[in-house]
CSV table of C-alpha atoms and ligand atoms in Angstrom, one decimal:
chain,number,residue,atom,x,y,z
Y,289,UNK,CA,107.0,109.5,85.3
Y,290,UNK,CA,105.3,112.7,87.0
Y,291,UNK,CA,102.4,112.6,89.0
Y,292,UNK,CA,99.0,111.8,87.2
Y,293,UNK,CA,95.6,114.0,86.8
Y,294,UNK,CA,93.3,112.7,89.4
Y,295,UNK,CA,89.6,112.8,88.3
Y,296,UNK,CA,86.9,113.5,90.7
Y,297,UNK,CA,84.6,111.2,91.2
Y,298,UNK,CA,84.6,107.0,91.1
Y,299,UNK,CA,87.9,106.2,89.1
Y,300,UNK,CA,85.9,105.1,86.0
Y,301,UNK,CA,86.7,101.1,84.4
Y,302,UNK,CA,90.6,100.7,83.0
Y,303,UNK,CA,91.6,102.8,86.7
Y,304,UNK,CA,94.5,101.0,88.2
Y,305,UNK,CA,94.5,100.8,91.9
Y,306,UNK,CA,97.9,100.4,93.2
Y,307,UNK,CA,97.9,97.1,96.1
Y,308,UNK,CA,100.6,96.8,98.8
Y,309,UNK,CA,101.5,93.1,99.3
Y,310,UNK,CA,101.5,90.6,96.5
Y,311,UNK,CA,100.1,87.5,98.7
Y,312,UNK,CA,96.9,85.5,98.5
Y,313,UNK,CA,94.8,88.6,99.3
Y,314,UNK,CA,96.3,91.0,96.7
Y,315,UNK,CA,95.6,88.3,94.2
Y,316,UNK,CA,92.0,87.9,95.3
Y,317,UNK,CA,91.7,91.6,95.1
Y,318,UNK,CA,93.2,91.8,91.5
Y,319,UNK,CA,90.7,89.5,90.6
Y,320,UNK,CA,88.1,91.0,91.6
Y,321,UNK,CA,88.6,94.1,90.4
Y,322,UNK,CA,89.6,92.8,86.9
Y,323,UNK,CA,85.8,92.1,87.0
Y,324,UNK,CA,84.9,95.5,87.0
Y,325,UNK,CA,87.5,96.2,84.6
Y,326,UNK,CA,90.1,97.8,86.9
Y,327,UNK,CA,93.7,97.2,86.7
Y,328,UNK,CA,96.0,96.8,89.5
Y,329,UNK,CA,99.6,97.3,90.1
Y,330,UNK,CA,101.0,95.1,92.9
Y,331,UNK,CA,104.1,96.4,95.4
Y,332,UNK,CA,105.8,93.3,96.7
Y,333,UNK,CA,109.9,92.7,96.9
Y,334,UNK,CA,109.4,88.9,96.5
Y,335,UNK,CA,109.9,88.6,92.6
Y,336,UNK,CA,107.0,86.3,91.9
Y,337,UNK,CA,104.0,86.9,94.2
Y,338,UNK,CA,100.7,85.0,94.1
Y,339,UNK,CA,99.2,88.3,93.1
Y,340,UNK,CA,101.7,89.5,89.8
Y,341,UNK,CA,100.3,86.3,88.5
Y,342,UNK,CA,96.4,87.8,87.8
Y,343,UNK,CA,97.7,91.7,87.8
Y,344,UNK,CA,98.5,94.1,85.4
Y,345,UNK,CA,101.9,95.5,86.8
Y,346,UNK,CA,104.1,94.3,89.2
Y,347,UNK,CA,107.0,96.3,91.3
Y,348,UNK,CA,109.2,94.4,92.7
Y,349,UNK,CA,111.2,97.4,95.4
Y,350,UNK,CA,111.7,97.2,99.2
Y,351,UNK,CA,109.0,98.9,101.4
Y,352,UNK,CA,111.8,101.6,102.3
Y,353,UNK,CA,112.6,102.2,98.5
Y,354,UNK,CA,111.4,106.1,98.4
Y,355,UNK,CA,112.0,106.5,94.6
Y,356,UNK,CA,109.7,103.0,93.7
Y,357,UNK,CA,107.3,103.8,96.1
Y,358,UNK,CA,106.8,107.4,94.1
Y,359,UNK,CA,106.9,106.3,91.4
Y,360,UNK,CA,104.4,103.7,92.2
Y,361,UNK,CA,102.2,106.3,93.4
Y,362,UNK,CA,102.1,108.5,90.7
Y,363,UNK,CA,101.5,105.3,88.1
Y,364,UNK,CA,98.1,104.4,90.1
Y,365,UNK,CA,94.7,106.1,90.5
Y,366,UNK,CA,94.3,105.2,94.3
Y,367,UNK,CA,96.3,103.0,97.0
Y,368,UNK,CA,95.3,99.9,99.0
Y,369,UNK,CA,96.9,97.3,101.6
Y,370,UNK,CA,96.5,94.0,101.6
Y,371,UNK,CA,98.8,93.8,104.8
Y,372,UNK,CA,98.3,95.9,108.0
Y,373,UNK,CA,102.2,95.5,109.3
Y,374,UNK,CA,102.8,98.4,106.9
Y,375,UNK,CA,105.9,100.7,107.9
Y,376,UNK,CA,104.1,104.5,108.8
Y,377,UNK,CA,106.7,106.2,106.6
Y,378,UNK,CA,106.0,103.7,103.5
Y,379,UNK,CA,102.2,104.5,104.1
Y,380,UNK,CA,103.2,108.8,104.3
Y,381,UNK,CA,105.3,108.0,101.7
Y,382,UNK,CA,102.3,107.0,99.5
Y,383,UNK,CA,99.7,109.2,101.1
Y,384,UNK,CA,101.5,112.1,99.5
Y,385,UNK,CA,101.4,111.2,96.2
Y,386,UNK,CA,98.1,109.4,96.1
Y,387,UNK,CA,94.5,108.7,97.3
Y,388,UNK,CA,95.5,105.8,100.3
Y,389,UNK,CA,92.8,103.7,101.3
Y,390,UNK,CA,92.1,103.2,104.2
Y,391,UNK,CA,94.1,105.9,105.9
Y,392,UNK,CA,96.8,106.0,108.0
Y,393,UNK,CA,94.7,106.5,111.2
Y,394,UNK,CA,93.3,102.7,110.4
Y,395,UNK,CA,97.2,101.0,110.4
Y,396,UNK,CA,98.6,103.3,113.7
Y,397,UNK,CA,95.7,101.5,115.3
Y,398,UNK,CA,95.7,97.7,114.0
Y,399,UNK,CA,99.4,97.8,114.0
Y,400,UNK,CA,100.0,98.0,117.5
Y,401,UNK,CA,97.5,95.7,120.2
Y,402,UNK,CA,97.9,98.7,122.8
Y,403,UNK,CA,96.8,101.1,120.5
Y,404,UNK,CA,94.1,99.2,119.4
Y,405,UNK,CA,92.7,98.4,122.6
Y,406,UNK,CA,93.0,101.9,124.1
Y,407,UNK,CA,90.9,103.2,121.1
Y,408,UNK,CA,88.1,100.4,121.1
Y,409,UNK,CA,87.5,101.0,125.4
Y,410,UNK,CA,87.4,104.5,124.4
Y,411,UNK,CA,84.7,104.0,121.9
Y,412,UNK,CA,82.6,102.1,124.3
Y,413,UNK,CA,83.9,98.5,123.4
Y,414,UNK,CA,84.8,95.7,125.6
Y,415,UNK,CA,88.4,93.5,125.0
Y,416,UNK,CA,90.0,91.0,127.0
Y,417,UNK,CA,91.2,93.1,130.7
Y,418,UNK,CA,94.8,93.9,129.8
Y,419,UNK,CA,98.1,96.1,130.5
Y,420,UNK,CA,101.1,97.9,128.0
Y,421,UNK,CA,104.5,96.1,129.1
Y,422,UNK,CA,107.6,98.0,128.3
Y,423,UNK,CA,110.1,96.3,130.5
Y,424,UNK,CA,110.7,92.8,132.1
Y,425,UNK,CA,110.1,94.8,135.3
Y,426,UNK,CA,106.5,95.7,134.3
Y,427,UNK,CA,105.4,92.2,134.2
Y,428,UNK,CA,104.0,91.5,137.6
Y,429,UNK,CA,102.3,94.1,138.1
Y,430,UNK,CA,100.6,94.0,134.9
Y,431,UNK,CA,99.4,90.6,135.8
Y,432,UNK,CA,98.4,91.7,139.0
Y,433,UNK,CA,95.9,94.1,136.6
Y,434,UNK,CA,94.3,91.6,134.5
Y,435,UNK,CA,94.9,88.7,136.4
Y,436,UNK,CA,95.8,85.0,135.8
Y,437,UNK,CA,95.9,82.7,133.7
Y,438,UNK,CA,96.9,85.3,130.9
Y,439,UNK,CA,98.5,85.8,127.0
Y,440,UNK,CA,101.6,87.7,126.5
Y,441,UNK,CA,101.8,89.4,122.9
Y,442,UNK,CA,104.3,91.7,121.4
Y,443,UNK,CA,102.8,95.1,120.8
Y,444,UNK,CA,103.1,94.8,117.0
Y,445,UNK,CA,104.4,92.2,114.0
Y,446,UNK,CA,102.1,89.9,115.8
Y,447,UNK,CA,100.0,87.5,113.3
Y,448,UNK,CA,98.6,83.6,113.5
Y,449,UNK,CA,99.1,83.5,117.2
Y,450,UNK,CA,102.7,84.2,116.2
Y,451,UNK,CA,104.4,86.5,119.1
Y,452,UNK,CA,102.2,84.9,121.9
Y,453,UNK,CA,102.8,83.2,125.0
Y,454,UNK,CA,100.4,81.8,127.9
Y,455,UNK,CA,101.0,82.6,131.3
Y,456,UNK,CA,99.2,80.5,133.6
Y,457,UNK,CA,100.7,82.4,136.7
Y,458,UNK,CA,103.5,84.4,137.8
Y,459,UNK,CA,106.0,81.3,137.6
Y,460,UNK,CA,105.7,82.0,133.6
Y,461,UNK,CA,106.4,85.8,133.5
Y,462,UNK,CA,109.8,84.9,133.2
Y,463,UNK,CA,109.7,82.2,130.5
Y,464,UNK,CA,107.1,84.1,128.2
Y,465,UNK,CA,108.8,87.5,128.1
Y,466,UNK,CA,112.1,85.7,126.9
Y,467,UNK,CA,109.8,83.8,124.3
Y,468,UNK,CA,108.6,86.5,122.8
Y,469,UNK,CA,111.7,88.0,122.5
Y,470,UNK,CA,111.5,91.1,125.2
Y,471,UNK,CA,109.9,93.3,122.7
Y,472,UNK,CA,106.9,95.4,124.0
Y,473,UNK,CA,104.7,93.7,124.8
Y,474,UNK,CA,100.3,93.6,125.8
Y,475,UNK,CA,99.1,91.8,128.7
Y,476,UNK,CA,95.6,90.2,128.5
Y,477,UNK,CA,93.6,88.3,130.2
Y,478,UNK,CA,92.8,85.3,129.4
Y,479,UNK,CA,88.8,85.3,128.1
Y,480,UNK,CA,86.8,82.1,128.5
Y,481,UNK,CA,85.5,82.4,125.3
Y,482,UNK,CA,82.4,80.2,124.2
Y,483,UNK,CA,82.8,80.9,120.6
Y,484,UNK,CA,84.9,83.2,118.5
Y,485,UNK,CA,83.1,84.9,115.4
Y,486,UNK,CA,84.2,88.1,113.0
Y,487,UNK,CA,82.2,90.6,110.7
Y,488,UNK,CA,83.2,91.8,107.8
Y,489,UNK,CA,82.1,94.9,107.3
Y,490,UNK,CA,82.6,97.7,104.4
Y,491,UNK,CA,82.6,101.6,104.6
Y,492,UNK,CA,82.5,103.3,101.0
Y,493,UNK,CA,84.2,106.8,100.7
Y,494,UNK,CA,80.2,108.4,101.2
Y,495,UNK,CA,80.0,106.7,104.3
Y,496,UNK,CA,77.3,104.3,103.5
Y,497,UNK,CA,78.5,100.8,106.1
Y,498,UNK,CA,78.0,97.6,104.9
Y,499,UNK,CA,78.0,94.5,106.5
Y,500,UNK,CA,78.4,90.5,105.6
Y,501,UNK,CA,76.8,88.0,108.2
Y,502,UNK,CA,79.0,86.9,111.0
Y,503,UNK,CA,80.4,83.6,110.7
Y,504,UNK,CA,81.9,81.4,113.6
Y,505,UNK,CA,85.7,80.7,113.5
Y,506,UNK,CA,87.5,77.6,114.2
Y,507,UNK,CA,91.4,77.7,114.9
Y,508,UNK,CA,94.0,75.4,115.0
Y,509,UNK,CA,97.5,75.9,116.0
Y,510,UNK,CA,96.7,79.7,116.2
Y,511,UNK,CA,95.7,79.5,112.2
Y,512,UNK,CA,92.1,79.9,110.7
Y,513,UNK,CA,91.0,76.5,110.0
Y,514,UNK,CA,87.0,76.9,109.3
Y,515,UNK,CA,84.3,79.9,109.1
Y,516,UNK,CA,81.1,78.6,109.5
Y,517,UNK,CA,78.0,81.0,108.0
Y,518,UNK,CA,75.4,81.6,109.9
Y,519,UNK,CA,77.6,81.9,113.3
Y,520,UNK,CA,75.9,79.4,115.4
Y,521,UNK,CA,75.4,81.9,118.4
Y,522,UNK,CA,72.7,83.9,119.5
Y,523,UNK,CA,71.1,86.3,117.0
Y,524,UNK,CA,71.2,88.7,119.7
Y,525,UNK,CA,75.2,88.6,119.6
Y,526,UNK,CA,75.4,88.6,115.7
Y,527,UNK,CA,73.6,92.0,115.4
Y,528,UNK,CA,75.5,93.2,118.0
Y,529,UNK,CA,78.5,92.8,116.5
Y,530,UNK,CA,77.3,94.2,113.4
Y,531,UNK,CA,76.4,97.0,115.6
Y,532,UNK,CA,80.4,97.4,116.4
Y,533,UNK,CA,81.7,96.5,113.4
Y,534,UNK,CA,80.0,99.8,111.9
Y,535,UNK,CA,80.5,102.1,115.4
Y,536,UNK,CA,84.7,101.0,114.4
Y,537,UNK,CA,84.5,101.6,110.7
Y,538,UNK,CA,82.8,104.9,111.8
Y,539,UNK,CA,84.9,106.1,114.6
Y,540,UNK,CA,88.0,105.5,112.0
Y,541,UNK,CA,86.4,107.6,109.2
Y,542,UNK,CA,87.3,104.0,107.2
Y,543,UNK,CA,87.5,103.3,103.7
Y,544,UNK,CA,87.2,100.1,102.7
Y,545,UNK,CA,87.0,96.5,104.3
Y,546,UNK,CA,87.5,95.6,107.9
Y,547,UNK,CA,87.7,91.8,109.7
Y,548,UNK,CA,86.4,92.5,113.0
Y,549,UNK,CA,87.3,89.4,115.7
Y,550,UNK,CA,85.1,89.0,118.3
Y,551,UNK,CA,85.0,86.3,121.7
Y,552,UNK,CA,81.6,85.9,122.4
Y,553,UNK,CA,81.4,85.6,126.4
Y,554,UNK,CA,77.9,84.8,127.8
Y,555,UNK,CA,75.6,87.6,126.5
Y,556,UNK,CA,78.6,89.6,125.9
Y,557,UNK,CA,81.0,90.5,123.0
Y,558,UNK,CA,84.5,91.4,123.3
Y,559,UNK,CA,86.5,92.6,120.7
Y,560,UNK,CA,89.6,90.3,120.2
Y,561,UNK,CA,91.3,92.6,116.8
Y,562,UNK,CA,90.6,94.2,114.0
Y,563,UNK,CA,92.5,93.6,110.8
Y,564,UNK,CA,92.4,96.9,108.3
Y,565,UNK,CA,91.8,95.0,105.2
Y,566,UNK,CA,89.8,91.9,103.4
Y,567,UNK,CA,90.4,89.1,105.9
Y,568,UNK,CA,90.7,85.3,105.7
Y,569,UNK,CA,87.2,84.9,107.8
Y,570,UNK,CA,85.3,86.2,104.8
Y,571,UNK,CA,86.3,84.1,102.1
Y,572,UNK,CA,83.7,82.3,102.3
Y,573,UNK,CA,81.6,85.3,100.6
Y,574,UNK,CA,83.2,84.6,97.3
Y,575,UNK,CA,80.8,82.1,96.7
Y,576,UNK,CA,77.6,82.6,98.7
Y,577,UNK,CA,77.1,86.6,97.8
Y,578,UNK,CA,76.2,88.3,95.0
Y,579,UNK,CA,79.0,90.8,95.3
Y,580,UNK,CA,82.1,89.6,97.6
Y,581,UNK,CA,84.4,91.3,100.3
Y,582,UNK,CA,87.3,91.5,97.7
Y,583,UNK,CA,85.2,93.3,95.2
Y,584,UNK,CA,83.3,95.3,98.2
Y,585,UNK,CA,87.1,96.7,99.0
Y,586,UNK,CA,87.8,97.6,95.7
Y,587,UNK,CA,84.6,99.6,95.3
Y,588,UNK,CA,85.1,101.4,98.4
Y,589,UNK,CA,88.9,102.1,97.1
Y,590,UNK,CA,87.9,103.2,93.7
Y,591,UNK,CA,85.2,105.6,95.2
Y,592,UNK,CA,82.3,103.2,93.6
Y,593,UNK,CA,79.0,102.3,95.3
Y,594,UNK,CA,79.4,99.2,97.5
Y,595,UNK,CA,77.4,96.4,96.5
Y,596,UNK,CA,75.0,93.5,97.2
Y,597,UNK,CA,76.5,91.6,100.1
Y,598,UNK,CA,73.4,89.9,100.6
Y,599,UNK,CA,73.9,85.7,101.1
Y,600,UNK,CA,72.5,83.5,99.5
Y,601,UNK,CA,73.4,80.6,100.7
Y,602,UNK,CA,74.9,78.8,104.4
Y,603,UNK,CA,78.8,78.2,103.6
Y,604,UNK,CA,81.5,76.9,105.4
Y,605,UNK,CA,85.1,77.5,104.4
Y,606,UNK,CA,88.4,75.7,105.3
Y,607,UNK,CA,91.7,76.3,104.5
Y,608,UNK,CA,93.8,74.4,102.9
Y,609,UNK,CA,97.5,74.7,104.9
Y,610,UNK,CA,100.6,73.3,103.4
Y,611,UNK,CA,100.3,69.9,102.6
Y,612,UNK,CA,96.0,69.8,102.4
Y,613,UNK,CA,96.4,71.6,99.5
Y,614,UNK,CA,98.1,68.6,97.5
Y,615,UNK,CA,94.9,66.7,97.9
Y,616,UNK,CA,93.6,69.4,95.0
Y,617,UNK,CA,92.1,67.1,92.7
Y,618,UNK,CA,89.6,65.5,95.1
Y,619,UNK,CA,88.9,69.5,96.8
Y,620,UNK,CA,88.1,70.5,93.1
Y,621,UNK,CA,85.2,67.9,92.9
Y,622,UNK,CA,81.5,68.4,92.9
Y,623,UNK,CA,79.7,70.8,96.0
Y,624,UNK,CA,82.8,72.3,96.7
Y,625,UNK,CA,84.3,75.8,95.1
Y,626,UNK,CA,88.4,75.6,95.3
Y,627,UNK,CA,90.6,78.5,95.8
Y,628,UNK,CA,94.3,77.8,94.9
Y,629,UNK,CA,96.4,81.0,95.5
Y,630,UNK,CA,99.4,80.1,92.9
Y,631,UNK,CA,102.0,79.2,95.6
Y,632,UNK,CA,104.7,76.7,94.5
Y,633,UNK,CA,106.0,76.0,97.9
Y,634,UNK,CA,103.6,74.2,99.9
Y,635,UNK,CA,105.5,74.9,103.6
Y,636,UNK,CA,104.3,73.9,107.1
Y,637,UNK,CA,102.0,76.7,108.4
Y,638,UNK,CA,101.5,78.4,105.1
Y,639,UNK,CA,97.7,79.5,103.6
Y,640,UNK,CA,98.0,77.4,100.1
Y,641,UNK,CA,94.4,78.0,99.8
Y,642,UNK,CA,90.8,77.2,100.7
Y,643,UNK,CA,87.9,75.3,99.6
Y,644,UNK,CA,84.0,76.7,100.2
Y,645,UNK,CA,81.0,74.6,100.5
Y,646,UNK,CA,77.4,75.8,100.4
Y,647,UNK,CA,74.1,74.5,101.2
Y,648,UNK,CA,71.1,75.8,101.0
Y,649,UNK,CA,70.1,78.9,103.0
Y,650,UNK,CA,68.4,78.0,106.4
O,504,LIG,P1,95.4,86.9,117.9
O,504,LIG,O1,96.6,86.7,117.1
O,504,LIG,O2,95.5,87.9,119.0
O,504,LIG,O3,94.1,87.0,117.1
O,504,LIG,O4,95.2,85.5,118.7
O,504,LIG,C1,95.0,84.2,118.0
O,504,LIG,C2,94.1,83.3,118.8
O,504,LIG,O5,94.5,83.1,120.1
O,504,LIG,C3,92.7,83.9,118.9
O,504,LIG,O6,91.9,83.8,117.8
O,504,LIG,C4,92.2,83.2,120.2
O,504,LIG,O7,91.7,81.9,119.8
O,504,LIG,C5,93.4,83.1,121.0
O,504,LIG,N1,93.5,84.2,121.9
O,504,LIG,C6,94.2,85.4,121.7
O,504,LIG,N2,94.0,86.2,122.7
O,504,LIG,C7,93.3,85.6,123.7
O,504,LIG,C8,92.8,85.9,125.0
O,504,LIG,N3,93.1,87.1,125.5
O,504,LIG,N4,92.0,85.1,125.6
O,504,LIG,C9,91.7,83.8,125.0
O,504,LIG,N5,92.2,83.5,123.8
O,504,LIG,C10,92.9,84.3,123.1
């Protein structure tokens, strides 16, 4: 294969976009754009992904496998993620031999929590007090910066509270930098949080920002267990992190979707992370928006308009973890909209899928 014409302009219906990651979001992508009659082509090494199932192509290469990634490139119209842990030379790789959405600016920063928190404080926006770690050796005085109690997390490959450890005071430093494996490492404070919420938010390749109401987010055992739309907060904090949301997707010259985290403090909003992609908090727009985050991304990919994102109805969302998914037959009954993502192994810990329900708007 040699490397395709690329048209100006929206990549017109029968386009393939080329998606990075094969897991429950890929597929939700796929879907989505196979309404708008786009193919896409997933990249994934496992051999039978949740995506391949619902998508036109399938490569089934290592992230480091130069010749399949060009290859890949060149058989796709444009490039998306549906992961941010993306290696930089897999994403060069691609970026120069196809339109990559979002850029590479987008992943250096989402990919590594000191990064990410060095460029929202320099934007203006508020995180959790914390300190970079290198070295055992850094420890105490880092706490000494943000203060106790505190969370230790690996700069990067962090996901699901996975890579953490709490440090009530300098008795743990010990115990949590062995725990997480003596990798670098963030220090932050510990935030009293009152309530966590996200925004989805899209930016098309124009410019024009988009946002989805902000919902509130329930975790348990460091995995998204329920979104709740409206956030029951203060309006005052929900258009403020609207506000943000578009300042980030700005400041990054994004393409695409974003999942924005926020603690909500008081009056105050502090940016726990941003993901670079269609995010697990906005599910719940599948079925109470006209047009959905996973169709919103692939519109901003394929250089389309972004859509309606208007709600039209209140929704909660749960996810269905291992087991809770094998209780699909009573999930699939009436006032409720089940996702199932096409997984055959239903292990502790893993996202099998979720189930929506909607009542009218209030
Ligand atoms: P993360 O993987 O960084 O999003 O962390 C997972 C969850 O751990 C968050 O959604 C919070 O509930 C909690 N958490 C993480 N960092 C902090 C922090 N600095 N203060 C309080 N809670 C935190």
């Amino acid at each position: 294969m040699t490397e395709r014409e690329r048209p100006m302009g929206p990549l017109p219906p029968g386009s393939t976009i080329g998606i990075l990651g094969g897991g429950q979001l890929g597929r939700m992508l796929s879907l989505a754009a196979a309404r708008l009659g786009l193919k896409c082509h997933i990249y994934d090494p496992a051999p039978a992904p949740p995506a391949a199932q619902v998508a036109a192509a399938h490569t089934a290469a290592s992230y480091d496998d130069a010749e399949a990634l060009l290859q890949f490139a060149w058989s796709v119209d444009a490039v998306t993620f549906e992961f941010e842990n993306v290696p930089a030379s897999t994403g060069a790789a691609l970026a120069a031999n196809a339109p990559v959405r979002p850029g590479p600016q987008a992943f250096a920063i989402a990919q590594d929590r000191v990064e990410e928190k060095a460029f929202l404080n320099g934007i203006g926006i508020g995180t959790a007090p914390w300190a970079s770690v290198e070295t055992e050796t850094d420890l105490a005085a880092a706490l000494a910066k943000t203060g106790a109690p505190g969370v230790l997390k690996t700069r990067r490959f962090g996901y699901d509270g996975k890579g953490q450890s709490r440090i009530s005071d300098a008795g743990d430093l010990a115990r949590a930098w062995e725990e997480i494996g003596g990798a670098s490492a963030i220090l932050e404070g510990f935030v009293a949080f009152q309530d966590e919420i996200s925004v989805i938010a899209a930016r098309g390749l124009d410019g024009q920002v988009v946002a989805y109401d902000p919902g509130r987010n329930e975790h348990r055992d460091g995995i998204l267990h329920r979104t709740t739309v409206p956030a029951p907060v203060p309006r005052a904090l929900t258009q403020q992190a609207v506000l943000m949301a578009g300042q980030i997707l700005n400041a990054l010259d994004y393409v695409g979707v974003i999942g924005v985290e926020f603690f909500c403090v008081g009056r105050d909003l502090l940016v726990n992370e941003i993901a670079p992609r269609v995010h697990n908090s906005g599910h719940w727009t599948q079925d109470a928006c006209l047009i959905d985050q996973f169709e919103q991304h692939i519109r901003a990919v394929a250089g389309w308009p972004l859509g309606d994102g208007s709600r039209h109805s209140d929704a909660v969302m749960e996810n269905l973890i291992g087991a809770e998914a094998e209780d699909w037959l009573r999930l699939s009954g009436e006032g409720q909209a089940l996702h199932l993502y096409g997984k055959k192994e239903a292990r502790a810990g893993r996202k099998m899928g979720h189930v929506t329900r909607l009542s009218p708007r209030g």
